[in-house]
mmCIF file of C-alpha atoms in Angstrom:
data_model
loop_
_atom_site.group_PDB
_atom_site.id
_atom_site.type_symbol
_atom_site.label_atom_id
_atom_site.label_comp_id
_atom_site.label_asym_id
_atom_site.label_seq_id
_atom_site.Cartn_x
_atom_site.Cartn_y
_atom_site.Cartn_z
ATOM 1 C CA GLY A 1 6.692 -12.907 -14.801
ATOM 2 C CA ALA A 2 4.481 -10.313 -14.961
ATOM 3 C CA GLY A 3 3.072 -8.340 -12.122
ATOM 4 C CA VAL A 4 -0.069 -7.268 -11.276
ATOM 5 C CA SER A 5 -1.753 -5.272 -13.512
ATOM 6 C CA GLN A 6 -4.741 -2.507 -13.581
ATOM 7 C CA THR A 7 -6.670 -0.853 -16.485
ATOM 8 C CA PRO A 8 -7.202 1.882 -17.080
ATOM 9 C CA SER A 9 -4.415 3.574 -15.775
ATOM 10 C CA ASN A 10 -6.187 7.041 -15.755
ATOM 11 C CA LYS A 11 -10.133 7.600 -15.658
ATOM 12 C CA VAL A 12 -12.059 10.887 -15.997
ATOM 13 C CA THR A 13 -15.305 10.546 -15.554
ATOM 14 C CA GLU A 14 -17.941 13.298 -14.515
ATOM 15 C CA LYS A 15 -20.275 13.472 -10.935
ATOM 16 C CA GLY A 16 -22.990 10.784 -10.918
ATOM 17 C CA LYS A 17 -21.488 9.044 -13.610
ATOM 18 C CA TYR A 18 -20.776 5.038 -13.285
ATOM 19 C CA VAL A 19 -17.265 3.385 -13.409
ATOM 20 C CA GLU A 20 -15.090 0.489 -13.696
ATOM 21 C CA LEU A 21 -12.005 -0.740 -12.403
ATOM 22 C CA ARG A 22 -10.154 -3.574 -13.634
ATOM 23 C CA CYS A 23 -7.274 -5.225 -11.490
ATOM 24 C CA ASP A 24 -5.288 -8.736 -12.803
ATOM 25 C CA PRO A 25 -3.537 -10.202 -10.043
ATOM 26 C CA ILE A 26 -0.242 -12.399 -10.256
ATOM 27 C CA SER A 27 -1.117 -15.529 -11.623
ATOM 28 C CA GLY A 28 -1.830 -17.963 -9.147
ATOM 29 C CA HIS A 29 -2.527 -15.681 -6.255
ATOM 30 C CA THR A 30 -5.168 -16.574 -4.288
ATOM 31 C CA ALA A 31 -5.991 -13.424 -2.519
ATOM 32 C CA LEU A 32 -6.473 -9.977 -3.393
ATOM 33 C CA TYR A 33 -7.135 -6.347 -2.379
ATOM 34 C CA TRP A 34 -8.135 -3.081 -3.029
ATOM 35 C CA TYR A 35 -6.616 0.128 -1.537
ATOM 36 C CA ARG A 36 -7.050 3.730 -2.438
ATOM 37 C CA GLN A 37 -4.691 6.476 -1.960
ATOM 38 C CA SER A 38 -5.663 10.059 -1.817
ATOM 39 C CA LEU A 39 -3.573 13.108 -3.108
ATOM 40 C CA GLY A 40 -0.550 12.654 0.193
ATOM 41 C CA GLN A 41 -1.917 10.061 2.088
ATOM 42 C CA GLY A 42 -0.750 6.583 2.580
ATOM 43 C CA PRO A 43 -3.364 3.630 0.976
ATOM 44 C CA GLU A 44 -6.285 2.825 2.574
ATOM 45 C CA PHE A 45 -7.761 -0.366 2.746
ATOM 46 C CA LEU A 46 -11.455 -1.234 1.314
ATOM 47 C CA ILE A 47 -11.627 -4.795 0.701
ATOM 48 C CA TYR A 48 -10.063 -8.337 0.438
ATOM 49 C CA PHE A 49 -11.381 -11.331 -1.439
ATOM 50 C CA GLN A 50 -10.182 -14.608 -0.988
ATOM 51 C CA GLY A 51 -10.911 -16.494 -4.022
ATOM 52 C CA THR A 52 -13.977 -15.688 -4.820
ATOM 53 C CA GLY A 53 -15.569 -14.373 -1.882
ATOM 54 C CA ALA A 54 -15.194 -11.160 -0.518
ATOM 55 C CA ALA A 55 -13.986 -11.901 2.853
ATOM 56 C CA ASP A 56 -13.434 -8.334 4.489
ATOM 57 C CA ASP A 57 -15.340 -5.368 2.706
ATOM 58 C CA SER A 58 -14.716 -3.282 6.131
ATOM 59 C CA GLY A 59 -13.098 0.117 4.637
ATOM 60 C CA LEU A 60 -15.951 0.001 1.619
ATOM 61 C CA PRO A 61 -16.709 3.927 2.574
ATOM 62 C CA ASN A 62 -19.858 3.399 1.733
ATOM 63 C CA ASP A 63 -22.667 1.391 -0.324
ATOM 64 C CA ARG A 64 -21.879 3.394 -3.751
ATOM 65 C CA PHE A 65 -18.341 0.748 -3.894
ATOM 66 C CA PHE A 66 -18.770 -2.535 -4.692
ATOM 67 C CA ALA A 67 -16.502 -4.922 -5.952
ATOM 68 C CA VAL A 68 -16.484 -8.640 -7.434
ATOM 69 C CA ARG A 69 -13.889 -11.464 -8.295
ATOM 70 C CA PRO A 70 -16.315 -13.970 -9.980
ATOM 71 C CA GLU A 71 -13.902 -16.399 -11.017
ATOM 72 C CA GLY A 72 -11.119 -15.953 -8.078
ATOM 73 C CA SER A 73 -8.512 -14.322 -10.696
ATOM 74 C CA VAL A 74 -9.802 -10.823 -12.139
ATOM 75 C CA SER A 75 -11.435 -8.354 -9.958
ATOM 76 C CA THR A 76 -13.644 -5.099 -10.983
ATOM 77 C CA LEU A 77 -14.052 -2.539 -8.640
ATOM 78 C CA LYS A 78 -17.275 -0.399 -9.238
ATOM 79 C CA ILE A 79 -18.306 2.728 -7.940
ATOM 80 C CA GLN A 80 -21.709 4.132 -8.444
ATOM 81 C CA ARG A 81 -22.796 8.075 -8.860
ATOM 82 C CA THR A 82 -19.563 9.003 -8.069
ATOM 83 C CA GLU A 83 -18.767 12.408 -6.047
ATOM 84 C CA ARG A 84 -15.532 14.673 -6.402
ATOM 85 C CA GLY A 85 -14.671 13.146 -3.158
ATOM 86 C CA ASP A 86 -13.565 9.918 -4.946
ATOM 87 C CA SER A 87 -10.980 11.546 -6.742
ATOM 88 C CA ALA A 88 -7.918 9.398 -5.939
ATOM 89 C CA VAL A 89 -6.054 6.574 -7.270
ATOM 90 C CA TYR A 90 -7.133 2.938 -6.764
ATOM 91 C CA LEU A 91 -4.451 0.393 -5.749
ATOM 92 C CA CYS A 92 -4.783 -3.704 -6.395
ATOM 93 C CA ALA A 93 -2.655 -5.685 -4.467
ATOM 94 C CA SER A 94 -2.352 -9.519 -4.777
ATOM 95 C CA SER A 95 -0.677 -12.315 -2.680
ATOM 96 C CA LEU A 96 0.119 -16.439 -3.079
ATOM 97 C CA GLY A 97 -1.901 -16.854 -0.395
ATOM 98 C CA SER A 98 -3.858 -14.985 2.969
ATOM 99 C CA SER A 99 -1.404 -15.589 5.379
ATOM 100 C CA ALA A 100 -0.094 -12.356 7.397
ATOM 101 C CA THR A 101 3.474 -13.239 6.234
ATOM 102 C CA ASP A 102 2.441 -13.148 2.550
ATOM 103 C CA THR A 103 3.827 -10.432 0.599
ATOM 104 C CA GLN A 104 1.261 -8.160 -1.065
ATOM 105 C CA TYR A 105 2.255 -7.559 -4.575
ATOM 106 C CA PHE A 106 0.875 -3.904 -5.977
ATOM 107 C CA GLY A 107 -0.526 -3.019 -9.252
ATOM 108 C CA PRO A 108 0.596 0.567 -10.963
ATOM 109 C CA GLY A 109 -2.810 1.937 -9.783
ATOM 110 C CA THR A 110 -5.625 3.783 -11.264
ATOM 111 C CA ARG A 111 -6.058 7.273 -11.355
ATOM 112 C CA LEU A 112 -9.537 8.330 -11.054
ATOM 113 C CA THR A 113 -10.721 12.137 -11.330
ATOM 114 C CA VAL A 114 -14.197 12.821 -10.717
ATOM 115 C CA LEU A 115 -15.156 16.772 -12.258
ATOM 116 C CA ALA B 1 -7.363 -0.678 16.283
ATOM 117 C CA GLN B 2 -3.455 -0.600 14.682
ATOM 118 C CA SER B 3 -1.815 2.687 13.467
ATOM 119 C CA VAL B 4 1.115 3.422 11.915
ATOM 120 C CA THR B 5 2.639 7.203 12.500
ATOM 121 C CA GLN B 6 5.579 7.907 10.157
ATOM 122 C CA LEU B 7 7.685 11.502 11.652
ATOM 123 C CA GLY B 8 8.234 13.655 8.332
ATOM 124 C CA SER B 9 5.974 13.988 5.376
ATOM 125 C CA HIS B 10 9.114 14.925 3.621
ATOM 126 C CA VAL B 11 13.252 14.358 4.263
ATOM 127 C CA SER B 12 15.863 16.068 2.507
ATOM 128 C CA VAL B 13 19.082 14.366 2.053
ATOM 129 C CA SER B 14 22.612 14.370 0.111
ATOM 130 C CA GLU B 15 24.154 11.710 -1.995
ATOM 131 C CA GLY B 16 26.111 9.902 -0.016
ATOM 132 C CA ALA B 17 24.539 10.537 3.636
ATOM 133 C CA LEU B 18 22.724 8.441 5.971
ATOM 134 C CA VAL B 19 19.136 7.955 5.010
ATOM 135 C CA LEU B 20 16.799 7.999 8.540
ATOM 136 C CA LEU B 21 12.830 7.333 7.990
ATOM 137 C CA ARG B 22 11.068 7.036 11.005
ATOM 138 C CA CYS B 23 7.937 4.734 11.888
ATOM 139 C CA ASN B 24 6.374 3.758 15.425
ATOM 140 C CA TYR B 25 3.214 1.498 15.202
ATOM 141 C CA SER B 26 0.415 0.662 17.313
ATOM 142 C CA SER B 27 -0.947 -2.908 17.686
ATOM 143 C CA SER B 28 -2.659 -4.554 20.371
ATOM 144 C CA VAL B 29 -0.820 -8.674 19.303
ATOM 145 C CA PRO B 30 2.633 -8.881 17.867
ATOM 146 C CA PRO B 31 2.898 -6.904 14.972
ATOM 147 C CA TYR B 32 3.839 -8.362 11.232
ATOM 148 C CA LEU B 33 5.970 -4.727 9.350
ATOM 149 C CA PHE B 34 6.444 -3.953 6.445
ATOM 150 C CA TRP B 35 8.762 -0.315 4.408
ATOM 151 C CA TYR B 36 7.204 -0.035 0.892
ATOM 152 C CA VAL B 37 8.617 2.349 -1.537
ATOM 153 C CA GLN B 38 6.762 4.131 -4.278
ATOM 154 C CA TYR B 39 8.481 5.721 -7.464
ATOM 155 C CA PRO B 40 7.047 8.439 -9.236
ATOM 156 C CA ASN B 41 3.637 7.018 -11.546
ATOM 157 C CA GLN B 42 4.510 3.287 -10.200
ATOM 158 C CA GLY B 43 2.784 0.602 -7.303
ATOM 159 C CA LEU B 44 4.477 0.086 -4.175
ATOM 160 C CA GLN B 45 7.397 -2.153 -4.155
ATOM 161 C CA LEU B 46 7.837 -3.796 -0.952
ATOM 162 C CA LEU B 47 11.381 -3.513 0.279
ATOM 163 C CA LEU B 48 12.008 -5.225 3.478
ATOM 164 C CA LYS B 49 9.488 -6.825 6.163
ATOM 165 C CA TYR B 50 9.696 -8.202 9.552
ATOM 166 C CA THR B 51 7.351 -10.825 11.008
ATOM 167 C CA THR B 52 9.357 -12.808 13.376
ATOM 168 C CA GLY B 53 12.816 -13.734 14.220
ATOM 169 C CA ALA B 54 15.775 -11.409 14.209
ATOM 170 C CA THR B 55 14.924 -8.050 14.609
ATOM 171 C CA LEU B 56 17.285 -6.234 12.148
ATOM 172 C CA VAL B 57 15.768 -7.100 9.051
ATOM 173 C CA LYS B 58 17.857 -6.333 5.757
ATOM 174 C CA GLY B 59 16.058 -5.570 2.342
ATOM 175 C CA ILE B 60 16.734 -4.406 -1.015
ATOM 176 C CA ASN B 61 18.706 -1.548 -2.548
ATOM 177 C CA GLY B 62 20.983 -1.227 0.831
ATOM 178 C CA PHE B 63 17.956 -0.569 3.207
ATOM 179 C CA GLU B 64 17.711 -2.130 6.241
ATOM 180 C CA ALA B 65 14.994 -2.062 9.378
ATOM 181 C CA GLU B 66 14.932 -2.668 12.715
ATOM 182 C CA PHE B 67 12.082 -3.565 15.217
ATOM 183 C CA LYS B 68 12.064 -2.702 18.683
ATOM 184 C CA LYS B 69 9.358 -3.958 20.554
ATOM 185 C CA SER B 70 9.993 -1.566 23.791
ATOM 186 C CA GLU B 71 9.648 1.588 21.638
ATOM 187 C CA THR B 72 6.803 0.249 18.990
ATOM 188 C CA SER B 73 9.637 1.059 16.174
ATOM 189 C CA PHE B 74 10.375 -0.057 13.208
ATOM 190 C CA HIS B 75 12.791 2.697 11.261
ATOM 191 C CA LEU B 76 14.123 2.460 7.895
ATOM 192 C CA THR B 77 18.018 3.370 7.185
ATOM 193 C CA LYS B 78 20.499 3.232 4.571
ATOM 194 C CA PRO B 79 24.044 4.239 5.383
ATOM 195 C CA SER B 80 24.594 5.823 1.591
ATOM 196 C CA ALA B 81 21.849 7.488 0.172
ATOM 197 C CA HIS B 82 21.920 7.505 -3.909
ATOM 198 C CA MET B 83 20.360 9.442 -6.124
ATOM 199 C CA SER B 84 17.726 6.534 -7.442
ATOM 200 C CA ASP B 85 16.642 6.698 -3.975
ATOM 201 C CA ALA B 86 14.555 9.556 -4.279
ATOM 202 C CA ALA B 87 11.126 8.122 -3.774
ATOM 203 C CA GLU B 88 8.084 8.107 -1.301
ATOM 204 C CA TYR B 89 8.358 5.468 1.207
ATOM 205 C CA PHE B 90 5.471 3.870 3.308
ATOM 206 C CA CYS B 91 5.594 1.878 6.622
ATOM 207 C CA ALA B 92 2.776 -0.573 7.283
ATOM 208 C CA VAL B 93 1.448 -3.053 9.607
ATOM 209 C CA ARG B 94 -0.314 -6.202 8.718
ATOM 210 C CA THR B 95 -2.043 -7.786 12.230
ATOM 211 C CA GLY B 96 -1.451 -11.102 13.856
ATOM 212 C CA ALA B 97 -2.576 -14.136 11.956
ATOM 213 C CA ALA B 98 -5.827 -13.461 10.927
ATOM 214 C CA GLY B 99 -4.727 -10.239 9.795
ATOM 215 C CA ASN B 100 -5.402 -9.642 5.934
ATOM 216 C CA LYS B 101 -5.107 -5.760 5.693
ATOM 217 C CA LEU B 102 -2.394 -3.328 5.521
ATOM 218 C CA THR B 103 -2.475 -0.152 7.650
ATOM 219 C CA PHE B 104 -0.189 2.711 6.102
ATOM 220 C CA GLY B 105 1.522 5.586 7.692
ATOM 221 C CA GLY B 106 0.805 8.964 5.913
ATOM 222 C CA GLY B 107 4.382 8.663 3.963
ATOM 223 C CA THR B 108 7.440 10.399 3.594
ATOM 224 C CA ARG B 109 8.989 11.850 0.679
ATOM 225 C CA VAL B 110 12.732 11.450 0.391
ATOM 226 C CA LEU B 111 14.799 14.317 -1.943
ATOM 227 C CA VAL B 112 18.183 13.115 -2.614
ATOM 228 C CA LYS B 113 20.616 16.667 -3.034
ATOM 229 C CA PRO B 114 23.591 16.086 -5.207
#
């Protein structure tokens, strides 16, 4: 079956611009996660959705970052007034449920470059 | 707070040799532990996971890992490396029944020499 998909695969923007990154989870998965992976590092948690609500947004670095999941399926990560330090690969994952034993399945990521 | 330390950011092994990737964690509650592999330009793929039960866990592609509580370790091994094992490997911890996020180590890049 189809895995987690993310669009675009690459995004180049200028400092100060607004960007949106999209994630399509595996069909039927109720939990959705966003992570950020900087060059040479492991992924870092940003936010977790259970259904439509953000159950844990403790990883969002500041108020320029916002994510939504209005219908409990597709999610959009929004970054305002982008900075060069936002350059990273943004990973999305989904899991069937929110149990700690539920496997998170990752998408290929969106590589964001802020010039 | 939970944390994961992977010893060695780069490992070079010869084809057919043992692969050993080290992972140590800290957690205040019984941990759920994971190993993921990332091939170039691809997403993270789950190799194996430990939740409860048997401490020796077998995964895909011939990999296995052993949970050792006394050593707070979850090292990944494969008896015989294959060229296709060249990738980056990440250890991660997820905490308790309420934990819903993965905390990853910094990753270990494996190079396989012919």
